[in-house]
Amino acid sequence: MTNIVKADIEKIASAPLSWHKLQGKTVLVTGATGFIGSFIIHSLMKKWEDEGLDVKILALVRNADRARSAYGEYEAKGRLSFLVQDVCQPLPTDKKADFIIHCASNAAPKEYSMYPVETMKTNFYGTLNLLDYAKAVDAESFLYVSTIEVYGTTHGVDKIDEDTYGEIDAMKVRSCYPLSKKGCETLSISYADEYGLNVKIGRLSYIFGPGMKAGDSKIVAVFPKCIADGENIVMKSKGEQLRSYTYVTDAITGLLTVLLDGENGNAYNIASKLCITTIAGIAHTLVESYPEKGLKVIFDLPTEAEAKGFSLIENAVLSSDKLEALGWEPKTDLVTGLKNVVEEQIELKV
């Protein structure tokens, strides 16, 4: 774990959240070794280490060795246990969780374009299995981690609130991700309605920060790596779409706010008003933040494979008013967040 990630985990653990609601509880986290899941787990364990929050983690993982390399110290101290399986398989109910945070999903454009069937299976079957588990163990709260992409392409809307919906073309393979995530939202709300399950939905905007996995194909990972490597940023489109981005620490505090204080059967946008920009804006912000490197933003045509993975969404600025009404507010601006990603890349090279 890099120093920058450690500092961010400390920020999350010190945030003014309703931590007391987790006292004496067990939290099941799927996608536990992923970008979002790992920040959630480390932050909860940091809260235990620093302030004695009596919370335990049940981490659903596919690779036990990889998971133990990340969380072995917590397992040894009896704070974390592993559920080693594919999320597409039914979960055993002998281990009970009080709170469930369902993060498991393919989460990169390259994965959507190369494995659309697997993307949809993971979303559909994984969510169904988690909801059945939550119902069986009578979980207190189920948080479904969704995405800005469920809104599709909107027209004539300056800011998208939770009741706004646009177009998603079902005949495009790239729609495998937003349509399956949208379907899982409906499935989650259906469990709330039919079985009385306490369900909340957090719709993440485009999340960035240190700790993104190597080879991540999202531009918020690729562009900072170019800066760290001393390479020009090559854009494969004009990048004029205006979108909501959110730094990872703000995203995690947003998700935890929804889990602990959100209303049953409600969806919440998790989007920072400090990080609204275009794709080209990210590229230019990075280059301008490191003038000593003398780098440029260059435009080039995409390959067929690259174009296949492009998001079909145009402008997508989310309103965070509903989440802010729960007491959440973003803390990290775009420049600071992007520089943290670059500095982590530089730290990893040392």
mmCIF file of N, CA and C in Angstrom, residues 267-319:
data_model
loop_
_atom_site.group_PDB
_atom_site.id
_atom_site.type_symbol
_atom_site.label_atom_id
_atom_site.label_comp_id
_atom_site.label_asym_id
_atom_site.label_seq_id
_atom_site.Cartn_x
_atom_site.Cartn_y
_atom_site.Cartn_z
ATOM 1 N N ALA A 267 -32.426 5.692 -4.152
ATOM 2 C CA ALA A 267 -31.144 5.774 -4.852
ATOM 3 C C ALA A 267 -30.539 7.150 -4.610
ATOM 4 N N TYR A 268 -29.211 7.201 -4.545
ATOM 5 C CA TYR A 268 -28.494 8.442 -4.282
ATOM 6 C C TYR A 268 -27.335 8.597 -5.265
ATOM 7 N N ASN A 269 -27.261 9.750 -5.917
ATOM 8 C CA ASN A 269 -26.095 10.065 -6.747
ATOM 9 C C ASN A 269 -24.899 10.358 -5.856
ATOM 10 N N ILE A 270 -23.769 9.778 -6.210
ATOM 11 C CA ILE A 270 -22.526 10.067 -5.496
ATOM 12 C C ILE A 270 -21.602 10.749 -6.489
ATOM 13 N N ALA A 271 -21.602 12.075 -6.427
ATOM 14 C CA ALA A 271 -20.888 12.870 -7.424
ATOM 15 C C ALA A 271 -20.378 14.152 -6.788
ATOM 16 N N SER A 272 -19.149 14.499 -7.104
ATOM 17 C CA SER A 272 -18.522 15.681 -6.515
ATOM 18 C C SER A 272 -18.711 16.911 -7.389
ATOM 19 N N LYS A 273 -19.232 17.975 -6.798
ATOM 20 C CA LYS A 273 -19.358 19.235 -7.535
ATOM 21 C C LYS A 273 -18.003 19.914 -7.717
ATOM 22 N N LEU A 274 -16.960 19.365 -7.080
ATOM 23 C CA LEU A 274 -15.603 19.904 -7.205
ATOM 24 C C LEU A 274 -14.856 19.308 -8.402
ATOM 25 N N CYS A 275 -15.457 18.296 -9.043
ATOM 26 C CA CYS A 275 -14.736 17.575 -10.106
ATOM 27 C C CYS A 275 -15.596 17.399 -11.351
ATOM 28 N N ILE A 276 -16.223 18.465 -11.813
ATOM 29 C CA ILE A 276 -17.007 18.426 -13.047
ATOM 30 C C ILE A 276 -16.124 18.924 -14.179
ATOM 31 N N THR A 277 -15.912 18.079 -15.177
ATOM 32 C CA THR A 277 -15.023 18.459 -16.280
ATOM 33 C C THR A 277 -15.288 17.557 -17.483
ATOM 34 N N THR A 278 -14.588 17.833 -18.564
ATOM 35 C CA THR A 278 -14.652 16.987 -19.747
ATOM 36 C C THR A 278 -13.466 16.023 -19.745
ATOM 37 N N ILE A 279 -13.518 15.032 -20.625
ATOM 38 C CA ILE A 279 -12.381 14.124 -20.779
ATOM 39 C C ILE A 279 -11.148 14.919 -21.220
ATOM 40 N N ALA A 280 -11.351 15.830 -22.163
ATOM 41 C CA ALA A 280 -10.239 16.690 -22.591
ATOM 42 C C ALA A 280 -9.762 17.558 -21.440
ATOM 43 N N GLY A 281 -10.693 17.965 -20.585
ATOM 44 C CA GLY A 281 -10.333 18.772 -19.429
ATOM 45 C C GLY A 281 -9.413 18.034 -18.478
ATOM 46 N N ILE A 282 -9.637 16.748 -18.307
ATOM 47 C CA ILE A 282 -8.744 15.939 -17.467
ATOM 48 C C ILE A 282 -7.343 15.919 -18.067
ATOM 49 N N ALA A 283 -7.271 15.690 -19.369
ATOM 50 C CA ALA A 283 -5.977 15.645 -20.044
ATOM 51 C C ALA A 283 -5.227 16.968 -19.900
ATOM 52 N N HIS A 284 -5.894 18.063 -20.166
ATOM 53 C CA HIS A 284 -5.242 19.373 -20.094
ATOM 54 C C HIS A 284 -4.891 19.749 -18.653
ATOM 55 N N THR A 285 -5.740 19.392 -17.702
ATOM 56 C CA THR A 285 -5.447 19.671 -16.299
ATOM 57 C C THR A 285 -4.172 18.966 -15.864
ATOM 58 N N LEU A 286 -4.017 17.727 -16.283
ATOM 59 C CA LEU A 286 -2.818 16.963 -15.923
ATOM 60 C C LEU A 286 -1.560 17.575 -16.533
ATOM 61 N N VAL A 287 -1.620 17.893 -17.815
ATOM 62 C CA VAL A 287 -0.455 18.472 -18.493
ATOM 63 C C VAL A 287 -0.090 19.813 -17.860
ATOM 64 N N GLU A 288 -1.090 20.617 -17.568
ATOM 65 C CA GLU A 288 -0.833 21.942 -16.981
ATOM 66 C C GLU A 288 -0.354 21.859 -15.534
ATOM 67 N N SER A 289 -0.655 20.755 -14.858
ATOM 68 C CA SER A 289 -0.212 20.590 -13.465
ATOM 69 C C SER A 289 1.257 20.204 -13.373
ATOM 70 N N TYR A 290 1.834 19.767 -14.489
ATOM 71 C CA TYR A 290 3.249 19.363 -14.520
ATOM 72 C C TYR A 290 3.959 20.036 -15.696
ATOM 73 N N PRO A 291 4.024 21.376 -15.703
ATOM 74 C CA PRO A 291 4.623 22.089 -16.839
ATOM 75 C C PRO A 291 6.088 21.749 -17.044
ATOM 76 N N GLU A 292 6.779 21.364 -15.956
ATOM 77 C CA GLU A 292 8.203 21.046 -16.059
ATOM 78 C C GLU A 292 8.468 19.823 -16.927
ATOM 79 N N LYS A 293 7.452 19.004 -17.170
ATOM 80 C CA LYS A 293 7.629 17.801 -17.978
ATOM 81 C C LYS A 293 7.537 18.085 -19.478
ATOM 82 N N GLY A 294 6.975 19.255 -19.830
ATOM 83 C CA GLY A 294 6.898 19.641 -21.240
ATOM 84 C C GLY A 294 6.051 18.712 -22.089
ATOM 85 N N LEU A 295 4.983 18.159 -21.523
ATOM 86 C CA LEU A 295 4.150 17.199 -22.246
ATOM 87 C C LEU A 295 2.999 17.893 -22.961
ATOM 88 N N LYS A 296 2.392 17.181 -23.897
ATOM 89 C CA LYS A 296 1.304 17.728 -24.698
ATOM 90 C C LYS A 296 0.116 16.773 -24.729
ATOM 91 N N VAL A 297 -1.028 17.307 -25.137
ATOM 92 C CA VAL A 297 -2.212 16.494 -25.407
ATOM 93 C C VAL A 297 -2.307 16.332 -26.915
ATOM 94 N N ILE A 298 -2.295 15.092 -27.381
ATOM 95 C CA ILE A 298 -2.308 14.788 -28.814
ATOM 96 C C ILE A 298 -3.582 14.023 -29.146
ATOM 97 N N PHE A 299 -4.175 14.316 -30.290
ATOM 98 C CA PHE A 299 -5.400 13.636 -30.708
ATOM 99 C C PHE A 299 -5.065 12.607 -31.799
ATOM 100 N N ASP A 300 -5.663 11.411 -31.661
ATOM 101 C CA ASP A 300 -5.401 10.334 -32.604
ATOM 102 C C ASP A 300 -6.696 9.553 -32.811
ATOM 103 N N LEU A 301 -6.807 8.842 -33.920
ATOM 104 C CA LEU A 301 -8.002 8.040 -34.184
ATOM 105 C C LEU A 301 -7.952 6.752 -33.367
ATOM 106 N N PRO A 302 -9.101 6.322 -32.839
ATOM 107 C CA PRO A 302 -9.124 5.082 -32.059
ATOM 108 C C PRO A 302 -9.112 3.853 -32.962
ATOM 109 N N THR A 303 -8.611 2.752 -32.427
ATOM 110 C CA THR A 303 -8.737 1.480 -33.135
ATOM 111 C C THR A 303 -10.181 1.004 -33.001
ATOM 112 N N GLU A 304 -10.544 0.000 -33.775
ATOM 113 C CA GLU A 304 -11.912 -0.532 -33.702
ATOM 114 C C GLU A 304 -12.196 -1.091 -32.305
ATOM 115 N N ALA A 305 -11.203 -1.770 -31.734
ATOM 116 C CA ALA A 305 -11.379 -2.354 -30.398
ATOM 117 C C ALA A 305 -11.538 -1.264 -29.342
ATOM 118 N N GLU A 306 -10.760 -0.186 -29.467
ATOM 119 C CA GLU A 306 -10.869 0.919 -28.511
ATOM 120 C C GLU A 306 -12.226 1.595 -28.602
ATOM 121 N N ALA A 307 -12.670 1.839 -29.826
ATOM 122 C CA ALA A 307 -13.955 2.511 -30.026
ATOM 123 C C ALA A 307 -15.111 1.676 -29.498
ATOM 124 N N LYS A 308 -14.980 0.359 -29.563
ATOM 125 C CA LYS A 308 -16.035 -0.539 -29.096
ATOM 126 C C LYS A 308 -16.274 -0.393 -27.601
ATOM 127 N N GLY A 309 -15.233 -0.016 -26.856
ATOM 128 C CA GLY A 309 -15.359 0.109 -25.406
ATOM 129 C C GLY A 309 -15.773 1.486 -24.931
ATOM 130 N N PHE A 310 -15.898 2.455 -25.857
ATOM 131 C CA PHE A 310 -16.242 3.816 -25.461
ATOM 132 C C PHE A 310 -17.638 3.873 -24.850
ATOM 133 N N SER A 311 -17.789 4.689 -23.832
ATOM 134 C CA SER A 311 -19.106 4.932 -23.259
ATOM 135 C C SER A 311 -19.991 5.612 -24.284
ATOM 136 N N LEU A 312 -21.270 5.230 -24.296
ATOM 137 C CA LEU A 312 -22.224 5.823 -25.222
ATOM 138 C C LEU A 312 -22.848 7.100 -24.658
ATOM 139 N N ILE A 313 -22.512 7.420 -23.412
ATOM 140 C CA ILE A 313 -23.085 8.583 -22.750
ATOM 141 C C ILE A 313 -22.406 9.857 -23.234
ATOM 142 N N GLU A 314 -23.198 10.901 -23.416
ATOM 143 C CA GLU A 314 -22.650 12.205 -23.786
ATOM 144 C C GLU A 314 -22.442 13.012 -22.503
ATOM 145 N N ASN A 315 -23.093 14.149 -22.343
ATOM 146 C CA ASN A 315 -22.956 14.921 -21.104
ATOM 147 C C ASN A 315 -23.640 14.195 -19.947
ATOM 148 N N ALA A 316 -22.999 14.182 -18.779
ATOM 149 C CA ALA A 316 -23.579 13.492 -17.626
ATOM 150 C C ALA A 316 -23.074 14.138 -16.340
ATOM 151 N N VAL A 317 -23.727 15.223 -15.944
ATOM 152 C CA VAL A 317 -23.406 15.897 -14.689
ATOM 153 C C VAL A 317 -24.506 15.555 -13.692
ATOM 154 N N LEU A 318 -24.125 14.950 -12.585
ATOM 155 C CA LEU A 318 -25.100 14.492 -11.603
ATOM 156 C C LEU A 318 -25.340 15.528 -10.512
ATOM 157 N N SER A 319 -26.579 15.628 -10.072
ATOM 158 C CA SER A 319 -26.912 16.424 -8.906
ATOM 159 C C SER A 319 -26.658 15.587 -7.656
#
